Amino acid sequence: VEPLSPVLFLVVAKFLGRGLNHLLSSNSRRCFVFLGGGSFIPYLAFPDDIIIFMTCSKECLEALQEFLLFY
């Protein structure tokens, strides 16, 4: 195992997290707000998986696709 692998993973994961936060918080129509507490949770990340919470519309999916292609 390369000694820098964990550090590189954290740098790339941080970029993904900040990008998703910016993508979803820059337009309030893209956000999915959980009822009850009104909490804003853009995504949940695990070592091998990610769950992205956003409204299901063509504009939102195109924005997400554009970001993921950039990523």
N, CA, C and O atoms as a Maestro MAE file, in Angstrom:
{
 s_m_m2io_version
 :::
 2.0.0
}

f_m_ct {
 s_m_title
 :::
 protein
 m_atom[284] {
  # First column is atom index #
  i_m_mmod_type
  r_m_x_coord
  r_m_y_coord
  r_m_z_coord
  i_m_residue_number
  s_m_chain_name
  s_m_pdb_residue_name
  s_m_pdb_atom_name
  i_m_atomic_number
  :::
  1 25 0.846 -1.173 0.000 1 A "VAL " " N  " 7
  2 3 0.000 0.000 0.000 1 A "VAL " " CA " 6
  3 2 0.895 1.241 0.000 1 A "VAL " " C  " 6
  4 15 1.853 1.343 0.767 1 A "VAL " " O  " 8
  5 25 0.559 2.161 -0.868 2 A "GLU " " N  " 7
  6 3 1.294 3.416 -0.968 2 A "GLU " " CA " 6
  7 2 1.051 4.254 0.296 2 A "GLU " " C  " 6
  8 15 -0.101 4.405 0.702 2 A "GLU " " O  " 8
  9 25 2.094 4.801 0.928 3 A "PRO " " N  " 7
  10 3 1.895 5.566 2.163 3 A "PRO " " CA " 6
  11 2 1.078 6.842 1.977 3 A "PRO " " C  " 6
  12 15 0.486 7.329 2.940 3 A "PRO " " O  " 8
  13 25 1.032 7.391 0.775 4 A "LEU " " N  " 7
  14 3 0.263 8.619 0.551 4 A "LEU " " CA " 6
  15 2 -1.198 8.361 0.191 4 A "LEU " " C  " 6
  16 15 -1.984 9.306 0.116 4 A "LEU " " O  " 8
  17 25 -1.576 7.112 -0.031 5 A "SER " " N  " 7
  18 3 -2.944 6.800 -0.459 5 A "SER " " CA " 6
  19 2 -4.021 7.347 0.472 5 A "SER " " C  " 6
  20 15 -4.973 7.955 -0.018 5 A "SER " " O  " 8
  21 25 -3.920 7.162 1.790 6 A "PRO " " N  " 7
  22 3 -4.966 7.708 2.670 6 A "PRO " " CA " 6
  23 2 -5.060 9.232 2.598 6 A "PRO " " C  " 6
  24 15 -6.154 9.793 2.658 6 A "PRO " " O  " 8
  25 25 -3.927 9.892 2.472 7 A "VAL " " N  " 7
  26 3 -3.934 11.355 2.394 7 A "VAL " " CA " 6
  27 2 -4.583 11.813 1.092 7 A "VAL " " C  " 6
  28 15 -5.386 12.746 1.093 7 A "VAL " " O  " 8
  29 25 -4.241 11.170 -0.008 8 A "LEU " " N  " 7
  30 3 -4.840 11.523 -1.297 8 A "LEU " " CA " 6
  31 2 -6.342 11.279 -1.287 8 A "LEU " " C  " 6
  32 15 -7.108 12.072 -1.834 8 A "LEU " " O  " 8
  33 25 -6.761 10.183 -0.666 9 A "PHE " " N  " 7
  34 3 -8.198 9.897 -0.565 9 A "PHE " " CA " 6
  35 2 -8.905 11.014 0.194 9 A "PHE " " C  " 6
  36 15 -9.975 11.458 -0.224 9 A "PHE " " O  " 8
  37 25 -8.334 11.472 1.289 10 A "LEU " " N  " 7
  38 3 -8.960 12.534 2.084 10 A "LEU " " CA " 6
  39 2 -9.031 13.847 1.309 10 A "LEU " " C  " 6
  40 15 -10.028 14.563 1.406 10 A "LEU " " O  " 8
  41 25 -7.998 14.172 0.549 11 A "VAL " " N  " 7
  42 3 -8.003 15.405 -0.237 11 A "VAL " " CA " 6
  43 2 -9.101 15.357 -1.298 11 A "VAL " " C  " 6
  44 15 -9.836 16.329 -1.477 11 A "VAL " " O  " 8
  45 25 -9.213 14.240 -1.996 12 A "VAL " " N  " 7
  46 3 -10.220 14.104 -3.045 12 A "VAL " " CA " 6
  47 2 -11.626 14.055 -2.443 12 A "VAL " " C  " 6
  48 15 -12.556 14.634 -3.004 12 A "VAL " " O  " 8
  49 25 -11.789 13.376 -1.319 13 A "ALA " " N  " 7
  50 3 -13.095 13.320 -0.658 13 A "ALA " " CA " 6
  51 2 -13.514 14.697 -0.152 13 A "ALA " " C  " 6
  52 15 -14.697 15.036 -0.188 13 A "ALA " " O  " 8
  53 25 -12.560 15.488 0.318 14 A "LYS " " N  " 7
  54 3 -12.859 16.843 0.776 14 A "LYS " " CA " 6
  55 2 -13.331 17.706 -0.392 14 A "LYS " " C  " 6
  56 15 -14.267 18.492 -0.244 14 A "LYS " " O  " 8
  57 25 -12.688 17.564 -1.551 15 A "PHE " " N  " 7
  58 3 -13.099 18.285 -2.754 15 A "PHE " " CA " 6
  59 2 -14.522 17.892 -3.165 15 A "PHE " " C  " 6
  60 15 -15.331 18.751 -3.516 15 A "PHE " " O  " 8
  61 25 -14.817 16.603 -3.119 16 A "LEU " " N  " 7
  62 3 -16.165 16.134 -3.459 16 A "LEU " " CA " 6
  63 2 -17.195 16.712 -2.492 16 A "LEU " " C  " 6
  64 15 -18.248 17.183 -2.922 16 A "LEU " " O  " 8
  65 25 -16.906 16.683 -1.210 17 A "GLY " " N  " 7
  66 3 -17.840 17.203 -0.209 17 A "GLY " " CA " 6
  67 2 -18.090 18.690 -0.361 17 A "GLY " " C  " 6
  68 15 -19.234 19.141 -0.308 17 A "GLY " " O  " 8
  69 25 -17.022 19.457 -0.551 18 A "ARG " " N  " 7
  70 3 -17.195 20.907 -0.723 18 A "ARG " " CA " 6
  71 2 -17.945 21.220 -2.007 18 A "ARG " " C  " 6
  72 15 -18.769 22.133 -2.042 18 A "ARG " " O  " 8
  73 25 -17.665 20.472 -3.051 19 A "GLY " " N  " 7
  74 3 -18.362 20.694 -4.320 19 A "GLY " " CA " 6
  75 2 -19.841 20.401 -4.211 19 A "GLY " " C  " 6
  76 15 -20.662 21.157 -4.730 19 A "GLY " " O  " 8
  77 25 -20.196 19.315 -3.543 20 A "LEU " " N  " 7
  78 3 -21.611 18.989 -3.355 20 A "LEU " " CA " 6
  79 2 -22.294 20.015 -2.472 20 A "LEU " " C  " 6
  80 15 -23.426 20.411 -2.750 20 A "LEU " " O  " 8
  81 25 -21.630 20.451 -1.413 21 A "ASN " " N  " 7
  82 3 -22.212 21.502 -0.566 21 A "ASN " " CA " 6
  83 2 -22.483 22.760 -1.369 21 A "ASN " " C  " 6
  84 15 -23.558 23.350 -1.260 21 A "ASN " " O  " 8
  85 25 -21.521 23.173 -2.171 22 A "HIS " " N  " 7
  86 3 -21.695 24.380 -2.981 22 A "HIS " " CA " 6
  87 2 -22.789 24.192 -4.026 22 A "HIS " " C  " 6
  88 15 -23.613 25.082 -4.238 22 A "HIS " " O  " 8
  89 25 -22.795 23.035 -4.674 23 A "LEU " " N  " 7
  90 3 -23.797 22.754 -5.717 23 A "LEU " " CA " 6
  91 2 -25.210 22.829 -5.159 23 A "LEU " " C  " 6
  92 15 -26.103 23.396 -5.790 23 A "LEU " " O  " 8
  93 25 -25.413 22.261 -3.983 24 A "LEU " " N  " 7
  94 3 -26.760 22.193 -3.432 24 A "LEU " " CA " 6
  95 2 -27.151 23.439 -2.649 24 A "LEU " " C  " 6
  96 15 -28.335 23.767 -2.581 24 A "LEU " " O  " 8
  97 25 -26.196 24.137 -2.060 25 A "SER " " N  " 7
  98 3 -26.559 25.326 -1.288 25 A "SER " " CA " 6
  99 2 -26.636 26.585 -2.149 25 A "SER " " C  " 6
  100 15 -27.201 27.592 -1.722 25 A "SER " " O  " 8
  101 25 -26.072 26.536 -3.359 26 A "SER " " N  " 7
  102 3 -26.094 27.720 -4.218 26 A "SER " " CA " 6
  103 2 -27.471 27.966 -4.838 26 A "SER " " C  " 6
  104 15 -27.756 29.074 -5.292 26 A "SER " " O  " 8
  105 25 -28.312 26.956 -4.858 27 A "ASN " " N  " 7
  106 3 -29.648 27.090 -5.424 27 A "ASN " " CA " 6
  107 2 -30.622 26.381 -4.486 27 A "ASN " " C  " 6
  108 15 -30.566 25.159 -4.354 27 A "ASN " " O  " 8
  109 25 -31.497 27.114 -3.845 28 A "SER " " N  " 7
  110 3 -32.391 26.519 -2.839 28 A "SER " " CA " 6
  111 2 -33.386 25.529 -3.434 28 A "SER " " C  " 6
  112 15 -33.938 24.703 -2.707 28 A "SER " " O  " 8
  113 25 -33.627 25.595 -4.741 29 A "ARG " " N  " 7
  114 3 -34.553 24.641 -5.368 29 A "ARG " " CA " 6
  115 2 -33.930 23.258 -5.507 29 A "ARG " " C  " 6
  116 15 -34.648 22.276 -5.700 29 A "ARG " " O  " 8
  117 25 -32.613 23.166 -5.412 30 A "ARG " " N  " 7
  118 3 -31.939 21.871 -5.518 30 A "ARG " " CA " 6
  119 2 -31.934 21.122 -4.196 30 A "ARG " " C  " 6
  120 15 -31.785 19.900 -4.179 30 A "ARG " " O  " 8
  121 25 -32.094 21.831 -3.097 31 A "CYS " " N  " 7
  122 3 -31.961 21.237 -1.769 31 A "CYS " " CA " 6
  123 2 -33.137 20.347 -1.431 31 A "CYS " " C  " 6
  124 15 -34.276 20.614 -1.813 31 A "CYS " " O  " 8
  125 25 -32.842 19.307 -0.721 32 A "PHE " " N  " 7
  126 3 -33.868 18.456 -0.148 32 A "PHE " " CA " 6
  127 2 -33.780 18.658 1.356 32 A "PHE " " C  " 6
  128 15 -32.803 18.250 1.984 32 A "PHE " " O  " 8
  129 25 -34.786 19.281 1.931 33 A "VAL " " N  " 7
  130 3 -34.794 19.561 3.371 33 A "VAL " " CA " 6
  131 2 -35.675 18.527 4.054 33 A "VAL " " C  " 6
  132 15 -36.833 18.336 3.682 33 A "VAL " " O  " 8
  133 25 -35.113 17.862 5.058 34 A "PHE " " N  " 7
  134 3 -35.875 16.855 5.782 34 A "PHE " " CA " 6
  135 2 -36.936 17.524 6.631 34 A "PHE " " C  " 6
  136 15 -36.656 18.479 7.356 34 A "PHE " " O  " 8
  137 25 -38.149 17.019 6.539 35 A "LEU " " N  " 7
  138 3 -39.248 17.569 7.327 35 A "LEU " " CA " 6
  139 2 -39.045 17.221 8.798 35 A "LEU " " C  " 6
  140 15 -38.377 16.242 9.130 35 A "LEU " " O  " 8
  141 25 -39.602 17.993 9.629 36 A "GLY " " N  " 7
  142 3 -39.472 17.789 11.065 36 A "GLY " " CA " 6
  143 2 -38.493 18.773 11.665 36 A "GLY " " C  " 6
  144 15 -38.896 19.713 12.350 36 A "GLY " " O  " 8
  145 25 -37.212 18.568 11.416 37 A "GLY " " N  " 7
  146 3 -36.186 19.449 11.963 37 A "GLY " " CA " 6
  147 2 -35.759 20.533 10.995 37 A "GLY " " C  " 6
  148 15 -35.138 21.516 11.401 37 A "GLY " " O  " 8
  149 25 -36.080 20.372 9.731 38 A "GLY " " N  " 7
  150 3 -35.674 21.350 8.736 38 A "GLY " " CA " 6
  151 2 -34.179 21.329 8.479 38 A "GLY " " C  " 6
  152 15 -33.608 22.332 8.049 38 A "GLY " " O  " 8
  153 25 -33.542 20.198 8.736 39 A "SER " " N  " 7
  154 3 -32.102 20.089 8.566 39 A "SER " " CA " 6
  155 2 -31.707 20.001 7.100 39 A "SER " " C  " 6
  156 15 -32.424 19.420 6.285 39 A "SER " " O  " 8
  157 25 -30.569 20.579 6.776 40 A "PHE " " N  " 7
  158 3 -30.025 20.519 5.431 40 A "PHE " " CA " 6
  159 2 -28.862 19.533 5.435 40 A "PHE " " C  " 6
  160 15 -27.795 19.827 5.974 40 A "PHE " " O  " 8
  161 25 -29.066 18.374 4.838 41 A "ILE " " N  " 7
  162 3 -28.027 17.354 4.734 41 A "ILE " " CA " 6
  163 2 -27.841 17.065 3.246 41 A "ILE " " C  " 6
  164 15 -28.658 16.357 2.657 41 A "ILE " " O  " 8
  165 25 -26.788 17.594 2.627 42 A "PRO " " N  " 7
  166 3 -26.627 17.411 1.186 42 A "PRO " " CA " 6
  167 2 -26.219 16.006 0.784 42 A "PRO " " C  " 6
  168 15 -26.594 15.539 -0.291 42 A "PRO " " O  " 8
  169 25 -25.449 15.318 1.639 43 A "TYR " " N  " 7
  170 3 -24.998 13.981 1.273 43 A "TYR " " CA " 6
  171 2 -24.521 13.230 2.510 43 A "TYR " " C  " 6
  172 15 -24.229 13.829 3.545 43 A "TYR " " O  " 8
  173 25 -24.449 11.910 2.384 44 A "LEU " " N  " 7
  174 3 -23.825 11.052 3.386 44 A "LEU " " CA " 6
  175 2 -22.725 10.286 2.667 44 A "LEU " " C  " 6
  176 15 -22.971 9.688 1.620 44 A "LEU " " O  " 8
  177 25 -21.530 10.298 3.210 45 A "ALA " " N  " 7
  178 3 -20.393 9.640 2.561 45 A "ALA " " CA " 6
  179 2 -19.885 8.499 3.436 45 A "ALA " " C  " 6
  180 15 -19.765 8.622 4.655 45 A "ALA " " O  " 8
  181 25 -19.598 7.406 2.781 46 A "PHE " " N  " 7
  182 3 -19.011 6.227 3.397 46 A "PHE " " CA " 6
  183 2 -17.756 5.886 2.606 46 A "PHE " " C  " 6
  184 15 -17.568 6.435 1.521 46 A "PHE " " O  " 8
  185 25 -16.892 5.009 3.095 47 A "PRO " " N  " 7
  186 3 -15.658 4.717 2.352 47 A "PRO " " CA " 6
  187 2 -15.877 4.224 0.917 47 A "PRO " " C  " 6
  188 15 -15.063 4.502 0.037 47 A "PRO " " O  " 8
  189 25 -16.950 3.509 0.684 48 A "ASP " " N  " 7
  190 3 -17.162 2.959 -0.651 48 A "ASP " " CA " 6
  191 2 -18.496 3.367 -1.281 48 A "ASP " " C  " 6
  192 15 -18.905 2.786 -2.286 48 A "ASP " " O  " 8
  193 25 -19.167 4.339 -0.711 49 A "ASP " " N  " 7
  194 3 -20.496 4.726 -1.181 49 A "ASP " " CA " 6
  195 2 -20.771 6.183 -0.828 49 A "ASP " " C  " 6
  196 15 -20.158 6.749 0.077 49 A "ASP " " O  " 8
  197 25 -21.706 6.772 -1.563 50 A "ILE " " N  " 7
  198 3 -22.165 8.126 -1.237 50 A "ILE " " CA " 6
  199 2 -23.654 8.204 -1.575 50 A "ILE " " C  " 6
  200 15 -24.098 7.684 -2.598 50 A "ILE " " O  " 8
  201 25 -24.401 8.849 -0.717 51 A "ILE " " N  " 7
  202 3 -25.828 9.083 -0.944 51 A "ILE " " CA " 6
  203 2 -26.012 10.588 -1.037 51 A "ILE " " C  " 6
  204 15 -25.654 11.319 -0.114 51 A "ILE " " O  " 8
  205 25 -26.573 11.055 -2.154 52 A "ILE " " N  " 7
  206 3 -26.771 12.481 -2.397 52 A "ILE " " CA " 6
  207 2 -28.259 12.775 -2.301 52 A "ILE " " C  " 6
  208 15 -29.071 12.131 -2.965 52 A "ILE " " O  " 8
  209 25 -28.616 13.755 -1.468 53 A "PHE " " N  " 7
  210 3 -30.003 14.142 -1.281 53 A "PHE " " CA " 6
  211 2 -30.265 15.436 -2.038 53 A "PHE " " C  " 6
  212 15 -29.689 16.475 -1.717 53 A "PHE " " O  " 8
  213 25 -31.122 15.373 -3.029 54 A "MET " " N  " 7
  214 3 -31.506 16.573 -3.770 54 A "MET " " CA " 6
  215 2 -32.873 16.338 -4.394 54 A "MET " " C  " 6
  216 15 -33.326 15.199 -4.513 54 A "MET " " O  " 8
  217 25 -33.524 17.419 -4.789 55 A "THR " " N  " 7
  218 3 -34.819 17.272 -5.426 55 A "THR " " CA " 6
  219 2 -34.626 16.629 -6.788 55 A "THR " " C  " 6
  220 15 -33.574 16.760 -7.413 55 A "THR " " O  " 8
  221 25 -35.650 15.939 -7.230 56 A "CYS " " N  " 7
  222 3 -35.573 15.212 -8.497 56 A "CYS " " CA " 6
  223 2 -36.201 16.066 -9.599 56 A "CYS " " C  " 6
  224 15 -37.416 16.067 -9.797 56 A "CYS " " O  " 8
  225 25 -35.347 16.780 -10.297 57 A "SER " " N  " 7
  226 3 -35.795 17.562 -11.444 57 A "SER " " CA " 6
  227 2 -34.701 17.497 -12.502 57 A "SER " " C  " 6
  228 15 -33.555 17.157 -12.207 57 A "SER " " O  " 8
  229 25 -35.061 17.820 -13.714 58 A "LYS " " N  " 7
  230 3 -34.102 17.764 -14.804 58 A "LYS " " CA " 6
  231 2 -32.933 18.717 -14.547 58 A "LYS " " C  " 6
  232 15 -31.778 18.359 -14.776 58 A "LYS " " O  " 8
  233 25 -33.232 19.930 -14.072 59 A "GLU " " N  " 7
  234 3 -32.196 20.926 -13.810 59 A "GLU " " CA " 6
  235 2 -31.220 20.438 -12.740 59 A "GLU " " C  " 6
  236 15 -30.010 20.626 -12.871 59 A "GLU " " O  " 8
  237 25 -31.738 19.816 -11.687 60 A "CYS " " N  " 7
  238 3 -30.881 19.318 -10.612 60 A "CYS " " CA " 6
  239 2 -29.987 18.178 -11.095 60 A "CYS " " C  " 6
  240 15 -28.793 18.149 -10.798 60 A "CYS " " O  " 8
  241 25 -30.569 17.246 -11.839 61 A "LEU " " N  " 7
  242 3 -29.792 16.111 -12.319 61 A "LEU " " CA " 6
  243 2 -28.733 16.534 -13.325 61 A "LEU " " C  " 6
  244 15 -27.641 15.967 -13.344 61 A "LEU " " O  " 8
  245 25 -29.038 17.518 -14.159 62 A "GLU " " N  " 7
  246 3 -28.032 18.023 -15.102 62 A "GLU " " CA " 6
  247 2 -26.892 18.719 -14.369 62 A "GLU " " C  " 6
  248 15 -25.730 18.569 -14.747 62 A "GLU " " O  " 8
  249 25 -27.213 19.479 -13.323 63 A "ALA " " N  " 7
  250 3 -26.174 20.149 -12.535 63 A "ALA " " CA " 6
  251 2 -25.292 19.116 -11.826 63 A "ALA " " C  " 6
  252 15 -24.072 19.269 -11.778 63 A "ALA " " O  " 8
  253 25 -25.906 18.077 -11.283 64 A "LEU " " N  " 7
  254 3 -25.138 17.024 -10.615 64 A "LEU " " CA " 6
  255 2 -24.255 16.287 -11.618 64 A "LEU " " C  " 6
  256 15 -23.093 15.999 -11.328 64 A "LEU " " O  " 8
  257 25 -24.793 15.984 -12.784 65 A "GLN " " N  " 7
  258 3 -24.015 15.300 -13.810 65 A "GLN " " CA " 6
  259 2 -22.813 16.146 -14.234 65 A "GLN " " C  " 6
  260 15 -21.707 15.629 -14.387 65 A "GLN " " O  " 8
  261 25 -23.035 17.432 -14.422 66 A "GLU " " N  " 7
  262 3 -21.947 18.328 -14.808 66 A "GLU " " CA " 6
  263 2 -20.856 18.350 -13.736 66 A "GLU " " C  " 6
  264 15 -19.667 18.304 -14.054 66 A "GLU " " O  " 8
  265 25 -21.263 18.420 -12.467 67 A "PHE " " N  " 7
  266 3 -20.280 18.417 -11.370 67 A "PHE " " CA " 6
  267 2 -19.517 17.106 -11.334 67 A "PHE " " C  " 6
  268 15 -18.293 17.113 -11.206 67 A "PHE " " O  " 8
  269 25 -20.209 15.982 -11.442 68 A "LEU " " N  " 7
  270 3 -19.540 14.689 -11.372 68 A "LEU " " CA " 6
  271 2 -18.594 14.469 -12.553 68 A "LEU " " C  " 6
  272 15 -17.552 13.834 -12.394 68 A "LEU " " O  " 8
  273 25 -18.938 14.977 -13.716 69 A "LEU " " N  " 7
  274 3 -18.017 14.886 -14.846 69 A "LEU " " CA " 6
  275 2 -16.769 15.720 -14.587 69 A "LEU " " C  " 6
  276 15 -15.666 15.314 -14.954 69 A "LEU " " O  " 8
  277 25 -16.934 16.888 -13.956 70 A "PHE " " N  " 7
  278 3 -15.804 17.721 -13.583 70 A "PHE " " CA " 6
  279 2 -14.960 17.032 -12.521 70 A "PHE " " C  " 6
  280 15 -13.730 17.081 -12.565 70 A "PHE " " O  " 8
  281 25 -15.624 16.394 -11.572 71 A "TYR " " N  " 7
  282 3 -14.943 15.704 -10.476 71 A "TYR " " CA " 6
  283 2 -14.125 14.545 -11.021 71 A "TYR " " C  " 6
  284 15 -13.474 13.835 -10.254 71 A "TYR " " O  " 8
  :::
 }
 m_bond[283] {
  # First column is bond index #
  i_m_from
  i_m_to
  i_m_order
  :::
  1 1 2 1
  2 2 3 1
  3 3 4 2
  4 3 5 1
  5 5 6 1
  6 6 7 1
  7 7 8 2
  8 7 9 1
  9 9 10 1
  10 10 11 1
  11 11 12 2
  12 11 13 1
  13 13 14 1
  14 14 15 1
  15 15 16 2
  16 15 17 1
  17 17 18 1
  18 18 19 1
  19 19 20 2
  20 19 21 1
  21 21 22 1
  22 22 23 1
  23 23 24 2
  24 23 25 1
  25 25 26 1
  26 26 27 1
  27 27 28 2
  28 27 29 1
  29 29 30 1
  30 30 31 1
  31 31 32 2
  32 31 33 1
  33 33 34 1
  34 34 35 1
  35 35 36 2
  36 35 37 1
  37 37 38 1
  38 38 39 1
  39 39 40 2
  40 39 41 1
  41 41 42 1
  42 42 43 1
  43 43 44 2
  44 43 45 1
  45 45 46 1
  46 46 47 1
  47 47 48 2
  48 47 49 1
  49 49 50 1
  50 50 51 1
  51 51 52 2
  52 51 53 1
  53 53 54 1
  54 54 55 1
  55 55 56 2
  56 55 57 1
  57 57 58 1
  58 58 59 1
  59 59 60 2
  60 59 61 1
  61 61 62 1
  62 62 63 1
  63 63 64 2
  64 63 65 1
  65 65 66 1
  66 66 67 1
  67 67 68 2
  68 67 69 1
  69 69 70 1
  70 70 71 1
  71 71 72 2
  72 71 73 1
  73 73 74 1
  74 74 75 1
  75 75 76 2
  76 75 77 1
  77 77 78 1
  78 78 79 1
  79 79 80 2
  80 79 81 1
  81 81 82 1
  82 82 83 1
  83 83 84 2
  84 83 85 1
  85 85 86 1
  86 86 87 1
  87 87 88 2
  88 87 89 1
  89 89 90 1
  90 90 91 1
  91 91 92 2
  92 91 93 1
  93 93 94 1
  94 94 95 1
  95 95 96 2
  96 95 97 1
  97 97 98 1
  98 98 99 1
  99 99 100 2
  100 99 101 1
  101 101 102 1
  102 102 103 1
  103 103 104 2
  104 103 105 1
  105 105 106 1
  106 106 107 1
  107 107 108 2
  108 107 109 1
  109 109 110 1
  110 110 111 1
  111 111 112 2
  112 111 113 1
  113 113 114 1
  114 114 115 1
  115 115 116 2
  116 115 117 1
  117 117 118 1
  118 118 119 1
  119 119 120 2
  120 119 121 1
  121 121 122 1
  122 122 123 1
  123 123 124 2
  124 123 125 1
  125 125 126 1
  126 126 127 1
  127 127 128 2
  128 127 129 1
  129 129 130 1
  130 130 131 1
  131 131 132 2
  132 131 133 1
  133 133 134 1
  134 134 135 1
  135 135 136 2
  136 135 137 1
  137 137 138 1
  138 138 139 1
  139 139 140 2
  140 139 141 1
  141 141 142 1
  142 142 143 1
  143 143 144 2
  144 143 145 1
  145 145 146 1
  146 146 147 1
  147 147 148 2
  148 147 149 1
  149 149 150 1
  150 150 151 1
  151 151 152 2
  152 151 153 1
  153 153 154 1
  154 154 155 1
  155 155 156 2
  156 155 157 1
  157 157 158 1
  158 158 159 1
  159 159 160 2
  160 159 161 1
  161 161 162 1
  162 162 163 1
  163 163 164 2
  164 163 165 1
  165 165 166 1
  166 166 167 1
  167 167 168 2
  168 167 169 1
  169 169 170 1
  170 170 171 1
  171 171 172 2
  172 171 173 1
  173 173 174 1
  174 174 175 1
  175 175 176 2
  176 175 177 1
  177 177 178 1
  178 178 179 1
  179 179 180 2
  180 179 181 1
  181 181 182 1
  182 182 183 1
  183 183 184 2
  184 183 185 1
  185 185 186 1
  186 186 187 1
  187 187 188 2
  188 187 189 1
  189 189 190 1
  190 190 191 1
  191 191 192 2
  192 191 193 1
  193 193 194 1
  194 194 195 1
  195 195 196 2
  196 195 197 1
  197 197 198 1
  198 198 199 1
  199 199 200 2
  200 199 201 1
  201 201 202 1
  202 202 203 1
  203 203 204 2
  204 203 205 1
  205 205 206 1
  206 206 207 1
  207 207 208 2
  208 207 209 1
  209 209 210 1
  210 210 211 1
  211 211 212 2
  212 211 213 1
  213 213 214 1
  214 214 215 1
  215 215 216 2
  216 215 217 1
  217 217 218 1
  218 218 219 1
  219 219 220 2
  220 219 221 1
  221 221 222 1
  222 222 223 1
  223 223 224 2
  224 223 225 1
  225 225 226 1
  226 226 227 1
  227 227 228 2
  228 227 229 1
  229 229 230 1
  230 230 231 1
  231 231 232 2
  232 231 233 1
  233 233 234 1
  234 234 235 1
  235 235 236 2
  236 235 237 1
  237 237 238 1
  238 238 239 1
  239 239 240 2
  240 239 241 1
  241 241 242 1
  242 242 243 1
  243 243 244 2
  244 243 245 1
  245 245 246 1
  246 246 247 1
  247 247 248 2
  248 247 249 1
  249 249 250 1
  250 250 251 1
  251 251 252 2
  252 251 253 1
  253 253 254 1
  254 254 255 1
  255 255 256 2
  256 255 257 1
  257 257 258 1
  258 258 259 1
  259 259 260 2
  260 259 261 1
  261 261 262 1
  262 262 263 1
  263 263 264 2
  264 263 265 1
  265 265 266 1
  266 266 267 1
  267 267 268 2
  268 267 269 1
  269 269 270 1
  270 270 271 1
  271 271 272 2
  272 271 273 1
  273 273 274 1
  274 274 275 1
  275 275 276 2
  276 275 277 1
  277 277 278 1
  278 278 279 1
  279 279 280 2
  280 279 281 1
  281 281 282 1
  282 282 283 1
  283 283 284 2
  :::
 }
}
